[in-house]
Amino acid sequence: MSEKKVVLITGASSGIGEAVALELSNGGHTVIVGARRTERLQNLVSRIEASGGVARAHRLDVTSRDDFARVVSATLEEFGRIDVIVNNAGVMPLSPLNALKVSEWDQMVDVNIKGVLNGIAAVLPVMEAQGSGHIINVASIGAHQVSPTAAVYCATKYAVWAISDGLRQEADRLRVTVISPGVVTSELAETISDESARVAMREYRRTAIDPDAIGRAIHYAIAQPSEVDVSEIIVRPTASPH
Ligand SMILES: NC(=O)c1ccc[n+]([C@@H]2O[C@H](COP(=O)([O-])OP(=O)(O)OC[C@H]3O[C@@H](n4cnc5c(N)ncnc54)[C@H](OP(=O)(O)O)[C@@H]3O)[C@@H](O)[C@H]2O)c1
């Protein structure tokens, strides 16, 4: 049986983050779940505890370094270590560039890029002091190909890929994984305010797979021996042409 770990998961109030929390807690890992909708997190913690798992919920806006500092400090106080972070929180308000939804561009940069950097900054000193740790960043197949209405979203995910690979090269005692999901059932498309992008996405998402698939892939990466770094995973629907 693999070693039990303390895992911090951002954006765990729905979709992939919630599925990752359930999968890892089922595997015996302690999960620290963060997001802004705390009532959803409390519900998730109750479900995990009802099945014998250990979970803690914290309000965590990934754009706030103070929020990260608070969650890291509470986790260290109670559990003494952070073995894994899953930088999962993300938003995807797609639109064509000429719609000039500049505040949504800002939001994607703030959450999808700076949120991941804030997560890395919060745990890197802890993991370096421990001499071990695993940073898992959720990118997207949008980190590998660009499509209309998704220029800014894909740019943020290319950035997550680049940050992950740079960190992997620099950190020889820490494991780094970038995971790129294809279309997965979640609330992600609900952030789309542009009507044309919303209609196109409805069609695109018809092949969506269950978020448990991403939970299992992340579980696999965590379960490898410490000298094995699963540096990249792409998980997409079998039926997807993309
Ligand atoms: N679903 C897909 O098809 C797909 C494909 C490729 C990649 N991804 C990536 O997978 C990740 C998870 O998305 P999902 O599909 O599971 O969508 P989702 O159901 O909408 O979940 C997104 C999560 O991010 C959280 N979040 C958003 N802004 C946040 C902020 N400022 N601070 C903290 N948490 C924040 C949300 O929680 P609160 O609103 O409660 O804060 C929510 O828990 C994202 O990075 C997304 O880009 C998804």
Short mmCIF file of N, CA and C and ligand atoms in Angstrom, two decimals, residues 11-17 35-37 60-63 88-91 111 138-140 153 157 181-184 186-188 205, ligand 1:
data_model
loop_
_atom_site.label_atom_id
_atom_site.label_comp_id
_atom_site.label_asym_id
_atom_site.label_seq_id
_atom_site.Cartn_x
_atom_site.Cartn_y
_atom_site.Cartn_z
N GLY A 11 -9.81 24.86 -5.77
CA GLY A 11 -10.98 24.72 -6.65
C GLY A 11 -11.69 23.39 -6.44
N ALA A 12 -11.85 23.02 -5.17
CA ALA A 12 -12.40 21.69 -4.86
C ALA A 12 -13.91 21.72 -4.61
N SER A 13 -14.56 22.86 -4.89
CA SER A 13 -16.00 22.94 -4.60
C SER A 13 -16.86 22.36 -5.71
N SER A 14 -16.28 21.98 -6.84
CA SER A 14 -17.07 21.37 -7.92
C SER A 14 -16.14 20.63 -8.88
N GLY A 15 -16.76 19.94 -9.83
CA GLY A 15 -16.05 19.37 -10.97
C GLY A 15 -14.83 18.53 -10.63
N ILE A 16 -13.72 18.84 -11.30
CA ILE A 16 -12.50 18.03 -11.19
C ILE A 16 -11.93 18.07 -9.77
N GLY A 17 -11.88 19.26 -9.16
CA GLY A 17 -11.30 19.37 -7.82
C GLY A 17 -12.04 18.51 -6.81
N ALA A 35 -11.62 26.62 -1.81
CA ALA A 35 -12.38 27.31 -2.87
C ALA A 35 -13.07 28.49 -2.21
N ARG A 36 -13.87 29.23 -3.00
CA ARG A 36 -14.59 30.36 -2.40
C ARG A 36 -15.96 29.94 -1.86
N ARG A 37 -16.59 28.93 -2.46
CA ARG A 37 -17.93 28.52 -2.00
C ARG A 37 -17.78 27.51 -0.86
N LEU A 60 -10.55 29.66 0.24
CA LEU A 60 -9.27 29.93 -0.43
C LEU A 60 -9.55 30.50 -1.81
N ASP A 61 -9.31 31.81 -1.94
CA ASP A 61 -9.35 32.44 -3.25
C ASP A 61 -7.91 32.41 -3.75
N VAL A 62 -7.66 31.73 -4.87
CA VAL A 62 -6.27 31.52 -5.31
C VAL A 62 -5.58 32.81 -5.75
N THR A 63 -6.37 33.87 -5.95
CA THR A 63 -5.72 35.14 -6.31
C THR A 63 -5.16 35.85 -5.07
N ASN A 88 -5.66 23.34 -9.06
CA ASN A 88 -6.74 22.97 -9.99
C ASN A 88 -7.68 24.13 -10.32
N ALA A 89 -7.82 25.11 -9.42
CA ALA A 89 -8.82 26.17 -9.63
C ALA A 89 -8.61 26.83 -10.99
N GLY A 90 -9.71 27.07 -11.70
CA GLY A 90 -9.59 27.71 -13.01
C GLY A 90 -10.93 28.22 -13.49
N VAL A 91 -10.88 29.17 -14.42
CA VAL A 91 -12.10 29.70 -15.04
C VAL A 91 -11.90 29.73 -16.56
N VAL A 111 -6.64 34.06 -12.19
CA VAL A 111 -6.96 32.76 -11.55
C VAL A 111 -6.08 31.65 -12.14
N VAL A 138 -3.11 21.62 -12.93
CA VAL A 138 -4.12 21.23 -13.92
C VAL A 138 -4.08 22.24 -15.07
N ALA A 139 -3.61 21.77 -16.22
CA ALA A 139 -3.61 22.62 -17.43
C ALA A 139 -4.85 22.24 -18.23
N SER A 140 -4.67 21.81 -19.47
CA SER A 140 -5.81 21.49 -20.35
C SER A 140 -5.25 21.01 -21.68
N TYR A 153 -7.76 31.84 -22.87
CA TYR A 153 -7.79 30.64 -22.01
C TYR A 153 -6.61 29.74 -22.33
N LYS A 157 -3.25 28.37 -20.18
CA LYS A 157 -2.91 26.96 -19.98
C LYS A 157 -1.53 26.63 -20.55
N PRO A 181 -6.51 17.80 -19.04
CA PRO A 181 -7.75 17.11 -19.38
C PRO A 181 -8.31 17.60 -20.72
N GLY A 182 -8.95 16.67 -21.43
CA GLY A 182 -9.85 17.06 -22.52
C GLY A 182 -11.18 17.44 -21.89
N VAL A 183 -12.24 17.31 -22.65
CA VAL A 183 -13.52 17.81 -22.12
C VAL A 183 -14.08 16.86 -21.05
N VAL A 184 -14.37 17.47 -19.89
CA VAL A 184 -14.79 16.75 -18.69
C VAL A 184 -16.06 17.42 -18.15
N SER A 186 -18.35 19.27 -15.86
CA SER A 186 -18.11 20.16 -14.71
C SER A 186 -18.93 21.43 -14.91
N GLU A 187 -18.68 22.42 -14.06
CA GLU A 187 -19.40 23.69 -14.18
C GLU A 187 -18.61 24.71 -14.99
N LEU A 188 -17.50 24.28 -15.59
CA LEU A 188 -16.54 25.23 -16.20
C LEU A 188 -17.17 26.13 -17.25
N ARG A 205 -18.87 20.01 -25.90
CA ARG A 205 -18.82 19.28 -24.63
C ARG A 205 -19.68 18.01 -24.63
N1 LIG B 1 -13.92 20.51 -17.46
C1 LIG B 1 -13.11 20.50 -18.50
O1 LIG B 1 -13.52 20.13 -19.60
C2 LIG B 1 -11.66 20.91 -18.34
C3 LIG B 1 -10.78 20.62 -19.39
C4 LIG B 1 -9.45 21.02 -19.26
C5 LIG B 1 -9.02 21.66 -18.12
N2 LIG B 1 -9.90 21.93 -17.13
C6 LIG B 1 -9.40 22.64 -15.94
O2 LIG B 1 -9.78 21.94 -14.79
C7 LIG B 1 -9.80 22.84 -13.68
C8 LIG B 1 -11.06 22.61 -12.87
O3 LIG B 1 -12.20 23.01 -13.64
P1 LIG B 1 -13.57 22.20 -13.69
O4 LIG B 1 -13.72 21.71 -15.08
O5 LIG B 1 -13.66 21.26 -12.58
O6 LIG B 1 -14.61 23.43 -13.54
P2 LIG B 1 -15.55 23.89 -12.35
O7 LIG B 1 -16.52 22.83 -12.00
O8 LIG B 1 -16.08 25.23 -12.79
O9 LIG B 1 -14.53 24.08 -11.15
C9 LIG B 1 -13.67 25.19 -11.07
C10 LIG B 1 -13.24 25.34 -9.62
O10 LIG B 1 -12.35 26.47 -9.55
C11 LIG B 1 -12.74 27.24 -8.43
N3 LIG B 1 -12.36 28.64 -8.59
C12 LIG B 1 -12.67 29.50 -9.56
N4 LIG B 1 -12.12 30.70 -9.29
C13 LIG B 1 -11.44 30.56 -8.11
C14 LIG B 1 -10.69 31.42 -7.29
N5 LIG B 1 -10.49 32.70 -7.61
N6 LIG B 1 -10.15 30.93 -6.17
C15 LIG B 1 -10.34 29.65 -5.82
N7 LIG B 1 -11.05 28.78 -6.53
C16 LIG B 1 -11.60 29.25 -7.67
C17 LIG B 1 -14.24 27.06 -8.29
O11 LIG B 1 -14.61 27.22 -6.92
P3 LIG B 1 -15.32 28.51 -6.27
O12 LIG B 1 -16.14 29.15 -7.34
O13 LIG B 1 -16.13 27.91 -5.15
O14 LIG B 1 -14.18 29.34 -5.78
C18 LIG B 1 -14.40 25.59 -8.68
O15 LIG B 1 -14.23 24.77 -7.55
C19 LIG B 1 -9.65 24.25 -14.27
O16 LIG B 1 -8.32 24.69 -14.12
C20 LIG B 1 -9.97 24.03 -15.74
O17 LIG B 1 -9.35 25.01 -16.57
C21 LIG B 1 -11.22 21.56 -17.20
#
